[in-house]
Coordinates of C-alpha atoms and ligand atoms in Angstrom, one line a residue:
X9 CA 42.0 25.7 -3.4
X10 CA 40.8 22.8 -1.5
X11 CA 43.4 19.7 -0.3
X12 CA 42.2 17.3 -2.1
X13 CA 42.5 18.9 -5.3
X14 CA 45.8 17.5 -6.7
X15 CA 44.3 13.9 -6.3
X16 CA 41.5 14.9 -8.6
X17 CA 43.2 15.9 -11.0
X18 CA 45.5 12.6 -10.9
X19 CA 41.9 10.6 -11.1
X20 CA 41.6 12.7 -14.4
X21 CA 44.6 12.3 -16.2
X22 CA 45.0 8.6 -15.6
X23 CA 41.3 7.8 -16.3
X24 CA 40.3 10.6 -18.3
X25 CA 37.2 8.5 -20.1
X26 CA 35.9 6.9 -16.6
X27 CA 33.0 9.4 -16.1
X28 CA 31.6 6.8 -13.3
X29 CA 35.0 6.6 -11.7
X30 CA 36.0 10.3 -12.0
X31 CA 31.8 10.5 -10.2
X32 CA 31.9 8.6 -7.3
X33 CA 35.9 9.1 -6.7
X34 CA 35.0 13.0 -6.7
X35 CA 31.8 12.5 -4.2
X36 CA 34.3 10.7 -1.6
X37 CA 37.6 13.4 -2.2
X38 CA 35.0 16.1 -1.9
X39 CA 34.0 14.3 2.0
X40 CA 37.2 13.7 2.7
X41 CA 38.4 17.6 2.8
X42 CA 38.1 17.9 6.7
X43 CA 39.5 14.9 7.2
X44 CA 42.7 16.0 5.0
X45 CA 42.9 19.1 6.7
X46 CA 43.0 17.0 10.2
X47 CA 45.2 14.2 9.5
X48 CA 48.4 15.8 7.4
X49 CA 50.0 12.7 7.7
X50 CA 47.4 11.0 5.5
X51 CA 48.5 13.8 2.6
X52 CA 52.0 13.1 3.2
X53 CA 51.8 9.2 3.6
X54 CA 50.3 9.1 -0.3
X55 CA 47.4 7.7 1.4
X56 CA 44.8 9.5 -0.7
X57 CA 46.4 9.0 -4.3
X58 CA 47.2 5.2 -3.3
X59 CA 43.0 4.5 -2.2
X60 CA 42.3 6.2 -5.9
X61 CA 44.1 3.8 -7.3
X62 CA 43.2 0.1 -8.2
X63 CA 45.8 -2.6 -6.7
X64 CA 45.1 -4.7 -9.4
X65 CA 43.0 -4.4 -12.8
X66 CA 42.9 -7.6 -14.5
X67 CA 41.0 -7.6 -17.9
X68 CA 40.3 -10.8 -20.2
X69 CA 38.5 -12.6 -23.1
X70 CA 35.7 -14.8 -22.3
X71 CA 34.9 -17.2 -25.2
X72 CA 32.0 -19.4 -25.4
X73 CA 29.7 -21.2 -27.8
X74 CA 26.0 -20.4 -28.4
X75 CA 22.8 -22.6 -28.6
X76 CA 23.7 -22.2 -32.6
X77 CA 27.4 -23.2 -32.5
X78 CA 28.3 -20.4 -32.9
X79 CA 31.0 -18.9 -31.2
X80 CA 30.7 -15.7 -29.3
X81 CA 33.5 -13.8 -27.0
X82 CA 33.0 -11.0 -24.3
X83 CA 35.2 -9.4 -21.9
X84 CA 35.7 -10.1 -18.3
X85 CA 37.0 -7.7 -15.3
X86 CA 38.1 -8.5 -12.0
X87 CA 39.4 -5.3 -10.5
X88 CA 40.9 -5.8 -7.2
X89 CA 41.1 -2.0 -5.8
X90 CA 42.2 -2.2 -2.1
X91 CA 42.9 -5.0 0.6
X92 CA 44.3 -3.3 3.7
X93 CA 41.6 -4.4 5.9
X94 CA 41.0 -7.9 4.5
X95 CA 40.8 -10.0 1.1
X96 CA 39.3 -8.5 -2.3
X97 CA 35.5 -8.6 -1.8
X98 CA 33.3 -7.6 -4.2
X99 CA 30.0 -9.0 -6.6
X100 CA 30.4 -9.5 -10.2
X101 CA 28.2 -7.7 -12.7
X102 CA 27.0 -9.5 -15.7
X103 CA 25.6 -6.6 -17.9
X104 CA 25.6 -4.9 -21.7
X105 CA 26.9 -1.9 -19.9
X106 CA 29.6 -3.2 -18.4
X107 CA 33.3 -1.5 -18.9
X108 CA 36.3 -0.9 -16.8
X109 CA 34.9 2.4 -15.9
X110 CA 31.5 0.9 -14.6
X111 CA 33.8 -1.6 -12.6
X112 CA 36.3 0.7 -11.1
X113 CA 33.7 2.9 -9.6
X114 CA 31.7 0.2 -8.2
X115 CA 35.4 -1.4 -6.8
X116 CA 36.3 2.1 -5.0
X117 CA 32.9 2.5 -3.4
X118 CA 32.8 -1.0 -2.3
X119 CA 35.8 -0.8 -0.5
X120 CA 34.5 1.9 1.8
X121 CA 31.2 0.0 2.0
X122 CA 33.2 -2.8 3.2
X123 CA 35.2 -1.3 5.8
X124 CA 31.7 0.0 7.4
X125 CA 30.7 -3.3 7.7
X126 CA 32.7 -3.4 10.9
X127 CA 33.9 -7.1 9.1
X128 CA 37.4 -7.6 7.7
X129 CA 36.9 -7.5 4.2
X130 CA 38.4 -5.3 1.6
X131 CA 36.9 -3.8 -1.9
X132 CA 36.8 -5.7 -5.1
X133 CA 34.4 -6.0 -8.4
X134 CA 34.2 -7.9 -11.5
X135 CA 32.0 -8.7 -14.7
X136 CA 31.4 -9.1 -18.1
X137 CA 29.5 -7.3 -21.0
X138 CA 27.9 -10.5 -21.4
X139 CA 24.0 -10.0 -21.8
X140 CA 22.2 -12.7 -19.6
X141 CA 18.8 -11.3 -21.0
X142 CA 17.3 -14.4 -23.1
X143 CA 20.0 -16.9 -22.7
X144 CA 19.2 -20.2 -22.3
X145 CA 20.5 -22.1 -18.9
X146 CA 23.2 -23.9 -21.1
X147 CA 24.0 -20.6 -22.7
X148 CA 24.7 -19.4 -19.4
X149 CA 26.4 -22.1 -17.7
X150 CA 28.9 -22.3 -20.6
X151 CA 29.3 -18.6 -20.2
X152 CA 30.2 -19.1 -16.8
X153 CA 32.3 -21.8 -17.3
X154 CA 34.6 -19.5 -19.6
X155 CA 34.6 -16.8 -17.4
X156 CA 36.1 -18.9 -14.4
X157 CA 38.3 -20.7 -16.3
X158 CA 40.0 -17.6 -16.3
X159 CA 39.6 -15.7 -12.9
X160 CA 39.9 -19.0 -10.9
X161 CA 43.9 -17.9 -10.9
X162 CA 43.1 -14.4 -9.4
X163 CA 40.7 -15.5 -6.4
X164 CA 40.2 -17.4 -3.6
X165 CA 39.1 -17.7 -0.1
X166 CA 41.9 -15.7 1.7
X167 CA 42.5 -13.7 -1.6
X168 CA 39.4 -12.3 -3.4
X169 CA 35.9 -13.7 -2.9
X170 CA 33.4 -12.7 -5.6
X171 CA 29.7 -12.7 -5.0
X172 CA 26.8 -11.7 -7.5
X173 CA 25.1 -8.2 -8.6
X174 CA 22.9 -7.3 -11.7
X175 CA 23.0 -10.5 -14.0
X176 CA 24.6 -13.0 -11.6
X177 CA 22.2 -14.6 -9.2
X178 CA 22.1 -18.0 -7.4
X179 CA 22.5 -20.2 -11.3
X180 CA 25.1 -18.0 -12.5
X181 CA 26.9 -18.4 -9.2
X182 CA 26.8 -22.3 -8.9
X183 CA 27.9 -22.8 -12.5
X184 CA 31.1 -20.8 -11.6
X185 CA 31.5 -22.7 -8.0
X186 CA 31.3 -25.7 -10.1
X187 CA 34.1 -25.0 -12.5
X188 CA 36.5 -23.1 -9.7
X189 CA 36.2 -26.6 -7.8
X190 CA 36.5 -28.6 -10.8
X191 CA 40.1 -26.8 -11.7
X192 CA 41.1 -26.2 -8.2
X193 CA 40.2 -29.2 -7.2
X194 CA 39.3 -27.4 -3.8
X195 CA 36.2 -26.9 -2.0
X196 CA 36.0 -23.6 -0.5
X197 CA 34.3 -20.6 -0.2
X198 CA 35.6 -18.9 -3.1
X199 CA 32.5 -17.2 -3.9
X200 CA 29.4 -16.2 -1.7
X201 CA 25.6 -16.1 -2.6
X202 CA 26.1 -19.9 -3.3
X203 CA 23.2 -22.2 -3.0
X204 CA 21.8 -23.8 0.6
X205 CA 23.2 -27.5 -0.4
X206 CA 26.5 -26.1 -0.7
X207 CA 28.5 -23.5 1.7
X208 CA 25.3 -20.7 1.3
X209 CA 24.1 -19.1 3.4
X210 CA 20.7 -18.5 4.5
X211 CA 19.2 -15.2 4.3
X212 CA 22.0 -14.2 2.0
X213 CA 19.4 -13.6 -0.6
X214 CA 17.1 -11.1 1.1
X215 CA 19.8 -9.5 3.0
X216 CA 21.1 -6.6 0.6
X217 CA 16.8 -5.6 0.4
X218 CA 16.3 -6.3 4.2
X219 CA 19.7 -4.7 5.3
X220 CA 18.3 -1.2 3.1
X221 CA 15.1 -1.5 5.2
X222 CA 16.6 -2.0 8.9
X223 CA 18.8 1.0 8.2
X224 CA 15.6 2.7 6.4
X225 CA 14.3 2.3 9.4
X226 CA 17.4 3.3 12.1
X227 CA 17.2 6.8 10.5
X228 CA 13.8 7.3 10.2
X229 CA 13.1 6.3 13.8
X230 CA 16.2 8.6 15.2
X231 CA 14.1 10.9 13.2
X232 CA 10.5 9.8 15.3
X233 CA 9.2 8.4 12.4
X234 CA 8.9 4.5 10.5
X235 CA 8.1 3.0 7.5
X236 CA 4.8 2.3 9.0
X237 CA 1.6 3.6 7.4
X238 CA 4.0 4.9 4.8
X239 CA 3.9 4.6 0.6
X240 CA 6.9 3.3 -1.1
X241 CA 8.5 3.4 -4.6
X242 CA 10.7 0.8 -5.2
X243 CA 12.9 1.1 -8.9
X244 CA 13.6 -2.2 -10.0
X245 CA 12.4 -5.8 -9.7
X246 CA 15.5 -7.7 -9.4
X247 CA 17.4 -9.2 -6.2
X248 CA 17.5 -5.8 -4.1
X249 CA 14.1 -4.4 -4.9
X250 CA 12.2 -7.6 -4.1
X251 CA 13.4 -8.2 -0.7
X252 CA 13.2 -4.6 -0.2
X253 CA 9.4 -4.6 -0.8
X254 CA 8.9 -7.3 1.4
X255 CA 11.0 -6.2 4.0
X256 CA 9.2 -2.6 3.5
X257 CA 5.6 -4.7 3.7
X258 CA 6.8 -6.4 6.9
X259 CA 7.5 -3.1 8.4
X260 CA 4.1 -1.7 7.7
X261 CA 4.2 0.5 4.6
X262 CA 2.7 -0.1 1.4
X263 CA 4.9 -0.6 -1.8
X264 CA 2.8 1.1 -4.3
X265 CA 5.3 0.9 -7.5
X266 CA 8.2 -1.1 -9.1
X267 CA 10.1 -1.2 -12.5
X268 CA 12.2 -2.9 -14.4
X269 CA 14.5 -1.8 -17.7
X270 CA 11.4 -1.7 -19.8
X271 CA 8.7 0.0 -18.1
X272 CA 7.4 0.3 -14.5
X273 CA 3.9 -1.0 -12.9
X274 CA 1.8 1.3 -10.1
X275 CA -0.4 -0.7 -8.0
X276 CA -2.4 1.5 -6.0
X277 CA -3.7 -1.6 -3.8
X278 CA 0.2 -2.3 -3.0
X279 CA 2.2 -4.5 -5.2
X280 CA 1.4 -8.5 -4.8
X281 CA 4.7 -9.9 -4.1
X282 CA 4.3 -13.3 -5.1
X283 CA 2.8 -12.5 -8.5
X284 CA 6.2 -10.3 -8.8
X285 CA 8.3 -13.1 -7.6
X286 CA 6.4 -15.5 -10.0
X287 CA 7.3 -13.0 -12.8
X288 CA 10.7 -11.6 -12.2
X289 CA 12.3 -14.5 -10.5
X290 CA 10.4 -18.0 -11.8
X291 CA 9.9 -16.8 -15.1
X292 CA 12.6 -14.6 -15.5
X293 CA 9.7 -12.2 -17.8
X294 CA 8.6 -8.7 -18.1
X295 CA 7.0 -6.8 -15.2
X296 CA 4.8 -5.8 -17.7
X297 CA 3.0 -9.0 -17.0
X298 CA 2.1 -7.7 -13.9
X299 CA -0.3 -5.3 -14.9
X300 CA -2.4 -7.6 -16.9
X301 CA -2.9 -9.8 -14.0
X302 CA -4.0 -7.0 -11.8
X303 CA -6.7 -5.2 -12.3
X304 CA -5.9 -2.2 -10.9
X305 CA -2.8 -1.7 -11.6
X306 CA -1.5 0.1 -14.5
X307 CA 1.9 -0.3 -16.6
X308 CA 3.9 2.7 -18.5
X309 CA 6.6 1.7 -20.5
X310 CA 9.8 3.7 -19.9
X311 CA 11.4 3.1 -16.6
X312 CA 12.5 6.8 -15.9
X313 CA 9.3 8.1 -15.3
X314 CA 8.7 5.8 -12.2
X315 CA 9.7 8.6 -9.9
X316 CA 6.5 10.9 -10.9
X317 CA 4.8 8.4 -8.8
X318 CA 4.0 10.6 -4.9
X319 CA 5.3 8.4 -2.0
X320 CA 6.7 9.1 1.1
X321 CA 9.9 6.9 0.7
X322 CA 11.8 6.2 -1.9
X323 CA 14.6 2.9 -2.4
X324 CA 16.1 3.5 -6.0
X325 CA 17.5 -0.5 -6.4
X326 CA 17.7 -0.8 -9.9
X327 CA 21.5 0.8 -11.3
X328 CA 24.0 4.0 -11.3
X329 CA 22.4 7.3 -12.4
X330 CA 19.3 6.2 -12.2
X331 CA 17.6 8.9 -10.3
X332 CA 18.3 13.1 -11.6
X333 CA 17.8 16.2 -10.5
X334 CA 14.6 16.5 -12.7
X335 CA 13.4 13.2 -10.6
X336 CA 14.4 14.6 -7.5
X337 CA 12.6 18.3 -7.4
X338 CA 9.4 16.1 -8.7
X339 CA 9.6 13.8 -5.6
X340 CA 10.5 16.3 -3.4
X341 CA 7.5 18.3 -4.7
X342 CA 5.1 15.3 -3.9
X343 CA 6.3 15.5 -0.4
X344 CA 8.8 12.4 -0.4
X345 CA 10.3 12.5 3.7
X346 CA 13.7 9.6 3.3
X347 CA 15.2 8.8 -0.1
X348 CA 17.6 5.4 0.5
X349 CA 19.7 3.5 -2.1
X350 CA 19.7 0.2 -2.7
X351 CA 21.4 0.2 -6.1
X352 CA 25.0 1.5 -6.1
X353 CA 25.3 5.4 -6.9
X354 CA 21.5 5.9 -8.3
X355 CA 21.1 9.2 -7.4
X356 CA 23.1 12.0 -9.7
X357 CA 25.0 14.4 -7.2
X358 CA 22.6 16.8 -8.8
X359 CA 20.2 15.0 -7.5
X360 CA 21.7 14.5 -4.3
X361 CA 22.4 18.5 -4.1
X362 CA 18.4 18.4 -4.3
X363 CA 17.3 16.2 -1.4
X364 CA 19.9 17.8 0.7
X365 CA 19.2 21.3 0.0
X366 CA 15.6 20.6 1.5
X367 CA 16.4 18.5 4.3
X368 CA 14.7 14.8 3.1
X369 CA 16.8 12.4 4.8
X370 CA 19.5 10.3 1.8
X371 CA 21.0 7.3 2.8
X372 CA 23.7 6.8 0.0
X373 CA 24.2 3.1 -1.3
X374 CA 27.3 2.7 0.6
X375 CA 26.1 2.4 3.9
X376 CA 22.3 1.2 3.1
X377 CA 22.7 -1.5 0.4
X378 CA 26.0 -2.6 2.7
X379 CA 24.0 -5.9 4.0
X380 CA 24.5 -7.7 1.5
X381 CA 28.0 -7.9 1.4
X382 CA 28.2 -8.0 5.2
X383 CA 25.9 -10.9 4.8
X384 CA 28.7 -12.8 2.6
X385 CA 31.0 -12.0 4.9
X386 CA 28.8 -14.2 7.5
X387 CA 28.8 -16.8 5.0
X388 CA 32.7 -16.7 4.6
X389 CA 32.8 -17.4 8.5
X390 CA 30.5 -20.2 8.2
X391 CA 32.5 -21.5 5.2
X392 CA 35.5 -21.5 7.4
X393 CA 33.8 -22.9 10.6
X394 CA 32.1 -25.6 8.4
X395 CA 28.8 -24.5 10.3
X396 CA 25.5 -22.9 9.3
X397 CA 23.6 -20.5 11.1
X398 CA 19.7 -20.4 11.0
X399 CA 17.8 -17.9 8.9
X400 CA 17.2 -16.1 12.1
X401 CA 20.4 -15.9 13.7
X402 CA 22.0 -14.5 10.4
X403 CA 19.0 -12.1 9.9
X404 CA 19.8 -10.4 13.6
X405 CA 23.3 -9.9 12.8
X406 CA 22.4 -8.0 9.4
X407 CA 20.1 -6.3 11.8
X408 CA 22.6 -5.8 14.6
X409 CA 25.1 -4.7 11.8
X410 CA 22.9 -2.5 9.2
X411 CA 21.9 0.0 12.9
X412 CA 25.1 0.4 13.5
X413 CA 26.2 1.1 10.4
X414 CA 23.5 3.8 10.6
X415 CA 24.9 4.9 14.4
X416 CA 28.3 5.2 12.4
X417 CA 27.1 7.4 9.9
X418 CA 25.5 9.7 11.6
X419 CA 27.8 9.8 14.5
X420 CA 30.6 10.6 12.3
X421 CA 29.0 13.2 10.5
X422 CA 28.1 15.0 14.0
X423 CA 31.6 14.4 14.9
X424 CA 32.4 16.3 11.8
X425 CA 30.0 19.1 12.4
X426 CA 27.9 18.1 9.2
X427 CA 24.4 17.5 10.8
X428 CA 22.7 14.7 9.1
X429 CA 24.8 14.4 6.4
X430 CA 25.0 11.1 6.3
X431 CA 26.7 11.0 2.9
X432 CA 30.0 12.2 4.1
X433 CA 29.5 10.2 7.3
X434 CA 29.5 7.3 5.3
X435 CA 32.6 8.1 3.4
X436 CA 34.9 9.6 6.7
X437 CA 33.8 7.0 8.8
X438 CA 34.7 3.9 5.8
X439 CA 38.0 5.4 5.2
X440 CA 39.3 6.1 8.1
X441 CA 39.7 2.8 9.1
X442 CA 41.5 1.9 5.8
X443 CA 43.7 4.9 6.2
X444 CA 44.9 3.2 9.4
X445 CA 45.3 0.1 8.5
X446 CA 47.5 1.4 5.2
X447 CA 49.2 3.8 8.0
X448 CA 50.3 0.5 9.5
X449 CA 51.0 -1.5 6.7
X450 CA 54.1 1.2 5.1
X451 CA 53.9 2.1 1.5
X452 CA 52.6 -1.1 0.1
Ligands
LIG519 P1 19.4 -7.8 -10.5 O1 20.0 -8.1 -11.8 O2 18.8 -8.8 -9.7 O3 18.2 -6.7 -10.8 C1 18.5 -5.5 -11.4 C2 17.2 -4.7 -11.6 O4 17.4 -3.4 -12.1 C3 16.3 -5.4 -12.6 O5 14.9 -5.1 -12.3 C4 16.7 -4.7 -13.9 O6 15.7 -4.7 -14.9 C5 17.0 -3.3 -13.4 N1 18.0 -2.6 -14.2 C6 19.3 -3.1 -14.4 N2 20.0 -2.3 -15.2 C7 19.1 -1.3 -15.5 C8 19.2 -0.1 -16.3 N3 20.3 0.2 -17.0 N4 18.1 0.7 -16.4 C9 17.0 0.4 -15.7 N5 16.8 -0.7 -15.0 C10 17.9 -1.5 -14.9 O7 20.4 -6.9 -9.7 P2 20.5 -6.6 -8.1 O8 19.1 -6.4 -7.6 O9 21.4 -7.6 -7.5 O10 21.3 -5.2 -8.1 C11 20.6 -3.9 -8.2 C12 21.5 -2.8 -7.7 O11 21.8 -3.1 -6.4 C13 22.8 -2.6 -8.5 O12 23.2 -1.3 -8.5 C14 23.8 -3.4 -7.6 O13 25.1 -3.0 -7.8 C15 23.3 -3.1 -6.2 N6 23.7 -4.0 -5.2 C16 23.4 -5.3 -5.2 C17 23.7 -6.1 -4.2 C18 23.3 -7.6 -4.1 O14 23.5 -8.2 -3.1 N7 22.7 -8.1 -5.2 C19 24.5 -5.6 -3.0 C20 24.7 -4.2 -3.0 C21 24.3 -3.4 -4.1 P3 15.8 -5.9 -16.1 O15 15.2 -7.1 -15.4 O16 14.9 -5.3 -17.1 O17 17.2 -6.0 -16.5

């Protein structure tokens, strides 16, 4: 019977309906084994039941009147899982999907994702079932109104500092600045992602898609090898997957498809960036659009089947369980060399079991998609110095930081005798340095 066992079982009984929770909570436990076995005082300290469970989980109703007058009421979530090594930090996702389940997972892996940041900052998400898709901007900014008026009492600068995720971009975070300063009657950098004119940072909004590429590209050139003269499949269209394919360009591959909930587009040629930013981010439309401005390219509707397309690497950036096992053995077949997420959990461990049982390098979200977040935390520091850094002083330190997160991984995984599993580098090497700090802190 392995260590660890006993805390799985708790994950189960207190959250037997979480299936995302009970996922990504059983992928760390089951990294953490060696680390149980080596450090007895973690197993006796509570340490692993206490990181399982959420400090805080704060549920409410979000009210708000539509274009019709008609008024409509979702749920909000802020759960605030762990802040040994620094204040709640976390993005809110505005989604149908969205329930507590969904939340919790995402809070537990961002708290490792955080502490491999090398930054102080600890794990925290939030979100709503509200559906963004087809709202108008008033729609949306009375939305976000409602929501703050409520989570306004749980954050703030040294307490929890939201950012965005699927559904909350740059509008959907100034509306909610807006109203936190407007009740506060504070200014301060209570959320991050915010726009340039007030407190943002630059290169915040490439820097989850260009963060995924500079460690895309640590690993592969540890490995002798580089994105250049390489194809990519990119799943998604939306923050992550855009600066990921330009990022990717810059670096000298070619991005050959992309997707978004409905469908997904194959441009043999490479896809055209600004017709996809024209699409997906001006016009907020359907990447099906894309095809019938390009006449080579071809649209399928279904996004699933995206990963039939061959490449040589693949960034899944669109959302959880996105990628199976059936997806997996067909890119594996078609030769795929580095699989790397930039969504959160988008591989099945089925999946994952697939890549690493034939040696194709996978980067797991936690440590690749980490540059956004260690991006707002260089917007937090700007916040409090009152300064701003230029586009490419903060774009070196994601670089600086998104390597050594790589170094980290792999590092700890040798350390571990693991080879290149960098999956459970990831996870030793992000708790470990919240075991210490709750070590230090007593049983709190
Ligand atoms: P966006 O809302 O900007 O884009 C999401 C993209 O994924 C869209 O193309 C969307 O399609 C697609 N998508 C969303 N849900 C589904 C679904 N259920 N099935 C298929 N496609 C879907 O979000 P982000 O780019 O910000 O986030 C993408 C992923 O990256 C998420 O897993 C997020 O947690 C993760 N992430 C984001 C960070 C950030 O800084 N933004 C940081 C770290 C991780 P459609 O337009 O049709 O909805």
């Amino acid at each position: 019977m392995a260590v660890l066992d006993y805390v799985k079982e708790e994950v189960r009984k207190r959250n037997p309906h979480d299936v995302e929770f009970i996922q990504a909570t059983d992928e760390v436990l089951a990294s953490l084994e060696l680390v149980a076995q080596k450090h007895p005082e973690y197993v006796e300290n509570g340490i692993f039941e206490r990181i399982i469970e959420p400090e805080r989980q704060i549920m409410f109703r979000v009210p708000w009147v539509d274009d019709q007058g008609k008024v409509q009421v979702n749920r909000g979530y802020r759960v605030e899982f762990n802040s040994a090594i620094g204040p709640y930090k976390g993005g809110l996702r505005f989604h149908p999907s969205v329930n507590l389940s969904i939340i919790k997972f995402l809070g537990f892996e961002q708290c490792f994702k955080n502490s491999l940041t090398g930054l102080p900052i600890g794990g925290g998400k939030g979100g709503s079932d509200f559906d963004p898709k087809g709202k108008s901007d008033g729609e949306i900014m009375r939305f976000c109104q409602s929501f703050m008026t409520e989570l306004y009492r749980h954050i703030g600068a040294d307490t929890d500092v939201p950012a965005g995720d699927i559904g909350v971009g740059g509008r959907e975070i100034g509306y909610m600045f807006g109203q936190y300063k407007r009740i506060r009657n504070e200014y301060s950098g209570v959320l991050t992602g915010k726009g340039l004119t007030f407190g943002g940072s630059l290169a915040r909004t490439e820097a989850t898609g260009y963060g995924l590429c500079y460690f895309t590209e640590a690993m592969l050139q540890d490995k002798g090898n580089s994105f250049q003269g390489k194809t990519v499949v990119i799943s998604g269209s939306g923050n992550v997957a855009i600066y990921a394919a330009q990022k990717a360009t810059q670096l000298g591959s070619k991005v050959i498809a992309m997707s978004d909930s409905n469908g997904y587009v194959v441009d043999p040629d490479g896809i055209d960036l600004a017709l996809m930013k024209d699409i997906k981010e001006v016009r907020r439309a359907r990447i099906k659009e894309y095809a019938q401005q390009k006449a080579n390219a071809v649209y399928t509707e279904g996004c699933k089947n995206i990963w039939n397309t061959a490449c040589d690497i693949a960034l899944p950036c669109a959302t959880q369980n996105e990628l199976d096992e059936a997806a997996a053995k067909t890119l594996v077949k078609n030769g795929v060399i580095a699989v790397c997420e930039g969504a959160n959990m988008p591989c099945t461990p089925e999946a994952i079991t697939v890549f690493q049982e034939n040696n194709i390098l996978y980067a797991p979200g936690k440590a690749s998609n980490a540059g956004g977040v260690a991006t707002s935390a260089l917007e937090m520091s700007q916040n409090s110095l009152r300064l701003s850094w230029t586009f490419e002083e903060v774009d070196q330190r994601l670089k600086g930081i998104m390597e050594n997160i790589y170094r980290t991984c792999a590092d700890t995984a040798k350390a571990y005798g693991l080879g290149d599993d960098f999956m459970a580098g990831a996870n030793i090497a992000g708790f470990e340095k919240i075991a210490e700090a709750m070590m230090a802190q007593g049983i709190v």
